């Protein structure tokens, strides 16, 4: 019988699944993080097929305020109407296709006008004016209006879906929270929609979006790269993350006063949280690109936008009670803790990305037992692309 030896060529088209024994189970093969064709399929069948969190509702602070956002391969304009309702449209002029808005954010009075030939739409998307339009009485102003995108507002954020038949928001988004926390009331207690933005930091991460999700899902790395976080949450030093068990929150260390970079006291506790949620950290992954972190005095929301197979933009919001933000309280020690965690995590993802194209990673790597649940994420991605 011929024994396998180290020099035997590996078949890069085969995932390591079939051969993995016991403690180690396989990751996705390297090409899942490097192949532009796989990335394009993910954009189409994951990002464009489901609900995507695109803006903090408070960022659209009055009628005519708009945001231009990327959803997979589509550009979308999210705008607040004069009736204060948030609507979203494909950023495509119905005349000859020019993009209506190119700035990431802006303010109009009561209409969106295409800069090319001046077709003009009201904030409900209806075509209201165009050069010589009155000489074309047969033109249906609704049928030639902007193409609408499905919108939901939830926990103070605007979520959109560009698919013609959006999946159930309750299943995809709220279901993810229930799967993690056990019930929806547990997030309702934080009244996230009533909190205010105290700080936003944008990160440009040179890694595939899945490396960021996988990283967020495990804490095997916490003892190595997160010294400040493991001081605050001692159980993380053992490699087990809060999101491993339904409803489980990681408890603050006994000497820790707050979720801050040095464990010093934080700010006013959100009054509606449960006693059982006090002095605890909960983390939720809402696929494909939202992470929510809940602590007693603030909530941290990450939104990811994959822009290339090896590049992902991440926007991170720190939300506190309105009175904390209005008082001008210094939230830097609170922000600094997760900013450091982000910087440490993203550096790890960027360190991993180049190796994804190595021949050594052609069949992928391994997941240890405390990472085994990541395989379910891999199966989810693969099933979407199947
Ligand atoms: Fe917009 Fe012509 S492309 S008005
Ligand atoms: Fe981490």
Short mmCIF file of C-alpha atoms and ligand atoms in Angstrom, two decimals:
data_model
loop_
_atom_site.label_atom_id
_atom_site.label_comp_id
_atom_site.label_asym_id
_atom_site.label_seq_id
_atom_site.Cartn_x
_atom_site.Cartn_y
_atom_site.Cartn_z
CA UNK A 1 0.00 0.00 0.00
CA UNK A 2 1.37 3.41 -0.92
CA UNK A 3 1.54 5.85 1.93
CA UNK A 4 0.71 9.51 1.37
CA UNK A 5 3.79 11.63 1.65
CA UNK A 6 4.35 15.35 2.06
CA UNK A 7 5.25 15.88 -1.55
CA UNK A 8 2.00 14.48 -2.91
CA UNK A 9 0.27 17.29 -4.86
CA UNK A 10 -2.92 18.66 -3.37
CA UNK A 11 -6.02 19.06 -5.46
CA UNK A 12 -7.10 22.70 -4.89
CA UNK A 13 -10.63 21.93 -6.05
CA UNK A 14 -11.24 19.59 -3.12
CA UNK A 15 -12.12 20.94 0.32
CA UNK A 16 -10.46 19.16 3.22
CA UNK A 17 -13.84 18.09 4.67
CA UNK A 18 -13.64 14.45 3.72
CA UNK A 19 -10.31 13.78 5.37
CA UNK A 20 -10.52 15.77 8.61
CA UNK A 21 -10.39 13.73 11.82
CA UNK A 22 -11.63 14.44 15.36
CA UNK A 23 -10.62 17.70 16.98
CA UNK A 24 -9.82 19.54 13.79
CA UNK A 25 -12.45 20.13 11.17
CA UNK A 26 -11.76 21.95 7.92
CA UNK A 27 -12.25 25.57 6.99
CA UNK A 28 -13.26 26.63 3.53
CA UNK A 29 -10.56 26.22 0.90
CA UNK A 30 -8.32 29.21 0.22
CA UNK A 31 -10.02 30.08 -3.05
CA UNK A 32 -13.18 31.06 -1.14
CA UNK A 33 -11.25 34.09 0.06
CA UNK A 34 -9.43 34.98 -3.16
CA UNK A 35 -11.52 34.02 -6.18
CA UNK A 36 -13.26 37.04 -7.76
CA UNK A 37 -15.87 34.70 -9.28
CA UNK A 38 -16.83 33.42 -5.82
CA UNK A 39 -16.92 37.00 -4.53
CA UNK A 40 -19.23 38.03 -7.40
CA UNK A 41 -21.52 35.08 -6.64
CA UNK A 42 -21.62 36.06 -2.96
CA UNK A 43 -22.53 39.62 -3.87
CA UNK A 44 -25.37 38.35 -6.05
CA UNK A 45 -26.72 35.49 -3.95
CA UNK A 46 -26.00 36.66 -0.42
CA UNK A 47 -25.73 40.47 -0.26
CA UNK A 48 -28.24 41.29 -3.00
CA UNK A 49 -30.59 38.49 -1.97
CA UNK A 50 -31.17 39.51 1.64
CA UNK A 51 -31.56 42.40 4.05
CA UNK A 52 -28.59 44.72 4.46
CA UNK A 53 -28.19 47.32 7.20
CA UNK A 54 -27.23 50.52 5.38
CA UNK A 55 -27.62 53.52 7.67
CA UNK A 56 -28.35 54.76 11.14
CA UNK A 57 -31.90 56.13 10.89
CA UNK A 58 -30.79 59.28 12.74
CA UNK A 59 -28.29 59.97 9.94
CA UNK A 60 -31.34 60.84 7.81
CA UNK A 61 -32.24 63.63 10.16
CA UNK A 62 -34.88 65.49 8.19
CA UNK A 63 -36.87 65.58 4.95
CA UNK A 64 -34.57 65.52 1.94
CA UNK A 65 -31.60 64.01 3.80
CA UNK A 66 -30.16 61.16 1.77
CA UNK A 67 -27.41 58.54 1.82
CA UNK A 68 -25.91 56.79 -1.17
CA UNK A 69 -25.00 53.23 -0.25
CA UNK A 70 -23.61 50.17 -1.97
CA UNK A 71 -25.58 46.91 -1.73
CA UNK A 72 -23.63 44.22 -3.53
CA UNK A 73 -23.21 45.50 -7.06
CA UNK A 74 -26.08 47.98 -6.76
CA UNK A 75 -25.94 51.61 -5.73
CA UNK A 76 -28.96 52.63 -3.68
CA UNK A 77 -30.21 56.04 -2.55
CA UNK A 78 -31.92 56.11 0.84
CA UNK A 79 -33.88 59.31 1.39
CA UNK A 80 -36.24 60.73 3.96
CA UNK A 81 -39.49 62.03 2.44
CA UNK A 82 -41.44 65.13 3.35
CA UNK A 83 -43.79 62.75 5.18
CA UNK A 84 -40.71 61.68 7.21
CA UNK A 85 -40.90 58.20 5.76
CA UNK A 86 -37.62 56.64 4.69
CA UNK A 87 -37.62 55.24 1.15
CA UNK A 88 -34.91 53.64 -0.95
CA UNK A 89 -34.42 53.61 -4.71
CA UNK A 90 -31.97 52.14 -7.15
CA UNK A 91 -29.52 54.97 -7.91
CA UNK A 92 -30.31 54.75 -11.62
CA UNK A 93 -32.03 57.46 -13.65
CA UNK A 94 -34.85 55.91 -15.63
CA UNK A 95 -33.97 58.00 -18.70
CA UNK A 96 -30.56 56.77 -19.75
CA UNK A 97 -29.18 55.43 -16.54
CA UNK A 98 -26.99 58.13 -15.01
CA UNK A 99 -26.44 57.83 -11.27
CA UNK A 100 -28.60 60.38 -9.52
CA UNK A 101 -26.44 60.80 -6.45
CA UNK A 102 -22.71 60.34 -6.23
CA UNK A 103 -21.98 61.92 -2.85
CA UNK A 104 -22.13 59.45 0.09
CA UNK A 105 -24.56 61.76 1.87
CA UNK A 106 -26.39 64.98 1.16
CA UNK A 107 -29.47 67.08 1.49
CA UNK A 108 -32.04 68.03 -1.14
CA UNK A 109 -35.12 70.18 -0.72
CA UNK A 110 -37.93 68.08 -2.14
CA UNK A 111 -36.68 66.35 -5.26
CA UNK A 112 -33.89 64.30 -6.78
CA UNK A 113 -32.75 65.67 -10.13
CA UNK A 114 -30.56 63.79 -12.55
CA UNK A 115 -27.57 65.96 -13.45
CA UNK A 116 -27.47 64.60 -17.03
CA UNK A 117 -30.73 65.69 -18.76
CA UNK A 118 -32.57 66.92 -15.66
CA UNK A 119 -35.22 64.28 -15.24
CA UNK A 120 -36.61 65.12 -11.82
CA UNK A 121 -38.22 62.84 -9.24
CA UNK A 122 -40.04 63.67 -6.02
CA UNK A 123 -39.01 61.95 -2.80
CA UNK A 124 -41.56 59.17 -3.37
CA UNK A 125 -39.74 58.36 -6.62
CA UNK A 126 -42.41 59.71 -9.00
CA UNK A 127 -41.19 61.43 -12.15
CA UNK A 128 -42.38 65.02 -11.74
CA UNK A 129 -40.48 66.95 -14.37
CA UNK A 130 -38.22 66.57 -17.39
CA UNK A 131 -37.37 68.83 -20.30
CA UNK A 132 -40.29 68.69 -22.78
CA UNK A 133 -42.22 66.28 -20.57
CA UNK A 134 -45.51 68.08 -21.21
CA UNK A 135 -45.04 67.35 -24.91
CA UNK A 136 -44.94 63.64 -24.09
CA UNK A 137 -48.34 63.16 -22.43
CA UNK A 138 -48.17 59.39 -22.87
CA UNK A 139 -45.25 59.09 -20.44
CA UNK A 140 -46.45 57.38 -17.25
CA UNK A 141 -44.84 59.29 -14.39
CA UNK A 142 -45.08 56.35 -12.00
CA UNK A 143 -43.88 53.65 -14.39
CA UNK A 144 -40.95 55.91 -15.26
CA UNK A 145 -40.32 56.87 -11.68
CA UNK A 146 -37.38 55.61 -9.65
CA UNK A 147 -37.31 51.88 -9.00
CA UNK A 148 -38.07 51.25 -5.33
CA UNK A 149 -36.01 49.09 -3.00
CA UNK A 150 -37.61 47.39 0.02
CA UNK A 151 -36.94 49.22 3.31
CA UNK A 152 -37.33 48.39 7.00
CA UNK A 153 -36.38 50.35 10.08
CA UNK A 154 -35.35 48.30 13.08
CA UNK A 155 -33.28 49.05 16.21
CA UNK A 156 -32.81 52.57 14.86
CA UNK A 157 -31.17 51.41 11.63
CA UNK A 158 -32.34 51.42 8.02
CA UNK A 159 -32.24 48.02 6.35
CA UNK A 160 -32.81 47.51 2.62
CA UNK A 161 -33.24 44.58 0.29
CA UNK A 162 -32.67 44.95 -3.45
CA UNK A 163 -34.15 41.53 -4.30
CA UNK A 164 -37.46 41.66 -6.18
CA UNK A 165 -39.01 39.37 -3.56
CA UNK A 166 -37.30 40.10 -0.24
CA UNK A 167 -36.97 37.24 2.23
CA UNK A 168 -38.72 37.55 5.57
CA UNK A 169 -37.05 40.28 7.65
CA UNK A 170 -38.36 38.53 10.75
CA UNK A 171 -36.58 35.32 9.80
CA UNK A 172 -33.30 36.68 8.49
CA UNK A 173 -32.63 39.58 10.84
CA UNK A 174 -34.79 39.24 13.94
CA UNK A 175 -34.42 35.45 13.73
CA UNK A 176 -30.63 35.82 14.03
CA UNK A 177 -31.05 37.80 17.23
CA UNK A 178 -33.51 35.26 18.65
CA UNK A 179 -31.18 32.38 17.76
CA UNK A 180 -28.40 34.07 19.69
CA UNK A 181 -30.22 35.63 22.66
CA UNK A 182 -33.14 33.20 22.96
CA UNK A 183 -35.83 35.84 22.48
CA UNK A 184 -36.32 39.28 20.92
CA UNK A 185 -37.16 40.96 24.25
CA UNK A 186 -33.53 40.61 25.28
CA UNK A 187 -32.47 43.14 22.64
CA UNK A 188 -35.63 45.24 23.08
CA UNK A 189 -34.52 45.92 26.67
CA UNK A 190 -31.61 47.98 25.34
CA UNK A 191 -33.98 50.28 23.40
CA UNK A 192 -31.28 50.64 20.74
CA UNK A 193 -33.55 52.86 18.63
CA UNK A 194 -33.60 55.40 21.48
CA UNK A 195 -29.82 55.60 21.86
CA UNK A 196 -27.67 58.29 20.28
CA UNK A 197 -24.55 58.06 18.20
CA UNK A 198 -21.57 59.14 20.30
CA UNK A 199 -18.78 57.96 18.02
CA UNK A 200 -18.35 56.41 14.59
CA UNK A 201 -15.12 54.97 13.24
CA UNK A 202 -14.68 53.63 9.70
CA UNK A 203 -12.18 50.90 8.95
CA UNK A 204 -10.87 49.91 5.54
CA UNK A 205 -9.88 46.28 6.01
CA UNK A 206 -7.74 44.53 3.41
CA UNK A 207 -9.36 41.16 3.87
CA UNK A 208 -12.22 39.07 2.61
CA UNK A 209 -15.48 39.72 4.49
CA UNK A 210 -15.74 36.10 5.65
CA UNK A 211 -12.46 36.30 7.55
CA UNK A 212 -13.99 39.18 9.54
CA UNK A 213 -17.17 37.22 10.27
CA UNK A 214 -15.21 34.12 11.29
CA UNK A 215 -12.99 36.19 13.53
CA UNK A 216 -15.99 37.75 15.24
CA UNK A 217 -17.50 34.31 15.82
CA UNK A 218 -14.61 32.85 17.80
CA UNK A 219 -12.58 33.78 20.85
CA UNK A 220 -9.74 31.29 20.44
CA UNK A 221 -7.67 34.36 19.51
CA UNK A 222 -8.79 36.51 22.45
CA UNK A 223 -6.01 35.56 24.85
CA UNK A 224 -3.39 36.19 22.16
CA UNK A 225 -4.47 39.48 20.66
CA UNK A 226 -7.01 41.14 23.00
CA UNK A 227 -5.24 41.90 26.32
CA UNK A 228 -7.63 44.72 27.25
CA UNK A 229 -10.79 42.76 26.40
CA UNK A 230 -9.74 39.69 28.36
CA UNK A 231 -9.04 41.90 31.40
CA UNK A 232 -12.65 43.08 31.29
CA UNK A 233 -14.15 39.70 30.31
CA UNK A 234 -11.93 37.06 31.99
CA UNK A 235 -13.84 34.11 30.50
CA UNK A 236 -12.65 35.24 27.05
CA UNK A 237 -9.10 34.38 28.07
CA UNK A 238 -10.15 30.72 28.04
CA UNK A 239 -11.04 30.96 24.38
CA UNK A 240 -14.79 30.77 24.74
CA UNK A 241 -16.84 33.63 23.34
CA UNK A 242 -20.18 34.89 24.58
CA UNK A 243 -21.89 33.84 21.38
CA UNK A 244 -21.22 30.13 21.92
CA UNK A 245 -24.33 29.49 24.02
CA UNK A 246 -27.87 30.69 23.49
CA UNK A 247 -28.63 33.55 25.83
CA UNK A 248 -25.17 33.56 27.41
CA UNK A 249 -23.50 36.86 28.21
CA UNK A 250 -19.85 37.12 29.21
CA UNK A 251 -19.57 38.42 32.75
CA UNK A 252 -17.37 41.37 33.68
CA UNK A 253 -14.42 40.55 35.94
CA UNK A 254 -15.14 41.06 39.64
CA UNK A 255 -12.89 44.14 39.86
CA UNK A 256 -14.21 45.61 36.62
CA UNK A 257 -16.49 48.63 36.96
CA UNK A 258 -17.43 49.17 33.33
CA UNK A 259 -16.88 48.13 29.71
CA UNK A 260 -13.95 50.50 29.23
CA UNK A 261 -10.36 50.13 28.12
CA UNK A 262 -9.07 50.08 31.70
CA UNK A 263 -12.12 48.58 33.40
CA UNK A 264 -12.99 51.91 35.00
CA UNK A 265 -16.61 52.97 35.39
CA UNK A 266 -18.59 53.61 32.23
CA UNK A 267 -21.70 55.78 31.90
CA UNK A 268 -25.33 55.74 32.94
CA UNK A 269 -26.76 52.24 32.63
CA UNK A 270 -29.57 51.80 30.12
CA UNK A 271 -32.47 51.77 32.60
CA UNK A 272 -34.63 49.23 30.77
CA UNK A 273 -32.14 46.34 30.73
CA UNK A 274 -32.78 43.30 32.89
CA UNK A 275 -30.87 42.72 36.12
CA UNK A 276 -29.52 39.57 34.45
CA UNK A 277 -28.07 41.73 31.64
CA UNK A 278 -26.14 43.97 34.01
CA UNK A 279 -22.34 43.54 34.05
CA UNK A 280 -22.55 41.36 30.98
CA UNK A 281 -21.47 41.51 27.34
CA UNK A 282 -23.59 39.96 24.59
CA UNK A 283 -22.50 39.65 20.96
CA UNK A 284 -24.74 38.90 18.00
CA UNK A 285 -23.85 38.17 14.38
CA UNK A 286 -26.58 39.03 11.89
CA UNK A 287 -25.50 37.54 8.59
CA UNK A 288 -24.06 38.58 6.33
CA UNK A 289 -22.56 41.76 7.69
CA UNK A 290 -23.82 43.11 11.01
CA UNK A 291 -22.38 42.61 14.49
CA UNK A 292 -24.21 43.96 17.53
CA UNK A 293 -22.49 44.17 20.93
CA UNK A 294 -24.60 44.88 23.99
CA UNK A 295 -23.19 46.13 27.30
CA UNK A 296 -25.08 47.80 30.17
CA UNK A 297 -24.34 51.41 29.22
CA UNK A 298 -23.89 51.29 25.46
CA UNK A 299 -24.39 49.36 22.24
CA UNK A 300 -21.82 48.90 19.48
CA UNK A 301 -23.01 48.19 15.94
CA UNK A 302 -20.67 47.11 13.13
CA UNK A 303 -21.82 47.21 9.51
CA UNK A 304 -19.67 45.60 6.83
CA UNK A 305 -19.64 46.35 3.13
CA UNK A 306 -17.60 43.88 1.08
CA UNK A 307 -16.15 45.86 -1.84
CA UNK A 308 -13.66 43.37 -3.29
CA UNK A 309 -12.63 39.79 -2.66
CA UNK A 310 -9.81 41.11 -0.46
CA UNK A 311 -11.26 44.37 0.84
CA UNK A 312 -14.11 45.15 3.24
CA UNK A 313 -15.28 48.49 4.63
CA UNK A 314 -16.51 48.40 8.21
CA UNK A 315 -18.41 51.20 9.91
CA UNK A 316 -18.63 50.96 13.69
CA UNK A 317 -21.08 53.00 15.78
CA UNK A 318 -20.98 53.51 19.55
CA UNK A 319 -24.46 54.38 20.89
CA UNK A 320 -25.21 55.72 24.38
CA UNK A 321 -28.22 57.13 26.19
CA UNK A 322 -29.22 60.56 24.81
CA UNK A 323 -28.48 62.25 28.14
CA UNK A 324 -24.95 60.86 28.14
CA UNK A 325 -24.28 62.21 24.63
CA UNK A 326 -26.01 65.54 25.29
CA UNK A 327 -24.06 66.08 28.52
CA UNK A 328 -20.84 65.99 26.54
CA UNK A 329 -19.55 63.19 28.77
CA UNK A 330 -16.18 61.78 27.76
CA UNK A 331 -16.88 58.37 26.22
CA UNK A 332 -13.32 57.85 25.00
CA UNK A 333 -12.42 55.13 27.50
CA UNK A 334 -15.53 53.19 26.44
CA UNK A 335 -14.86 53.72 22.74
CA UNK A 336 -11.18 52.92 23.09
CA UNK A 337 -11.84 49.38 24.32
CA UNK A 338 -13.67 48.16 21.24
CA UNK A 339 -11.66 50.36 18.90
CA UNK A 340 -8.59 48.48 20.10
CA UNK A 341 -10.43 45.18 19.69
CA UNK A 342 -11.38 46.18 16.15
CA UNK A 343 -7.83 47.23 15.30
CA UNK A 344 -6.45 43.98 16.74
CA UNK A 345 -9.05 41.86 14.92
CA UNK A 346 -8.68 43.58 11.57
CA UNK A 347 -4.88 43.34 11.75
CA UNK A 348 -5.31 39.57 12.26
CA UNK A 349 -7.66 39.36 9.26
CA UNK A 350 -5.22 41.34 7.11
CA UNK A 351 -2.40 39.07 8.23
CA UNK A 352 -4.46 36.05 7.18
CA UNK A 353 -5.64 37.30 3.79
CA UNK A 354 -2.32 36.98 1.86
CA UNK A 355 -1.96 33.34 2.94
CA UNK A 356 -5.35 32.46 1.46
CA UNK A 357 -3.72 32.29 -1.98
CA UNK A 358 -0.81 30.14 -0.80
CA UNK A 359 -0.66 26.63 -2.24
CA UNK A 360 -0.39 25.45 1.38
CA UNK A 361 -3.90 26.78 2.04
CA UNK A 362 -5.38 25.43 -1.20
CA UNK A 363 -7.38 22.88 0.79
CA UNK A 364 -7.97 25.26 3.68
CA UNK A 365 -6.97 25.12 7.32
CA UNK A 366 -8.52 23.81 10.52
CA UNK A 367 -11.10 24.73 13.11
CA UNK A 368 -10.42 23.67 16.71
CA UNK A 369 -13.40 22.54 18.84
CA UNK A 370 -14.11 26.06 20.16
CA UNK A 371 -14.34 27.16 16.52
CA UNK A 372 -16.38 24.24 15.18
CA UNK A 373 -19.55 26.34 15.02
CA UNK A 374 -17.87 28.41 12.27
CA UNK A 375 -18.36 25.41 9.97
CA UNK A 376 -22.08 26.12 10.08
CA UNK A 377 -21.35 29.61 8.71
CA UNK A 378 -19.27 28.03 5.95
CA UNK A 379 -22.12 25.65 5.08
CA UNK A 380 -24.51 28.61 5.02
CA UNK A 381 -22.28 30.47 2.54
CA UNK A 382 -21.82 27.37 0.41
CA UNK A 383 -25.53 26.57 0.39
CA UNK A 384 -26.31 30.11 -0.81
CA UNK A 385 -23.96 29.64 -3.73
CA UNK A 386 -24.90 26.06 -4.52
FE1 LIG B 1 -30.88 61.06 -16.26
FE2 LIG B 1 -30.89 61.57 -18.82
S1 LIG B 1 -29.83 60.01 -17.78
S2 LIG B 1 -31.90 62.62 -17.26
FE1 LIG B 2 -11.42 39.44 18.35
#
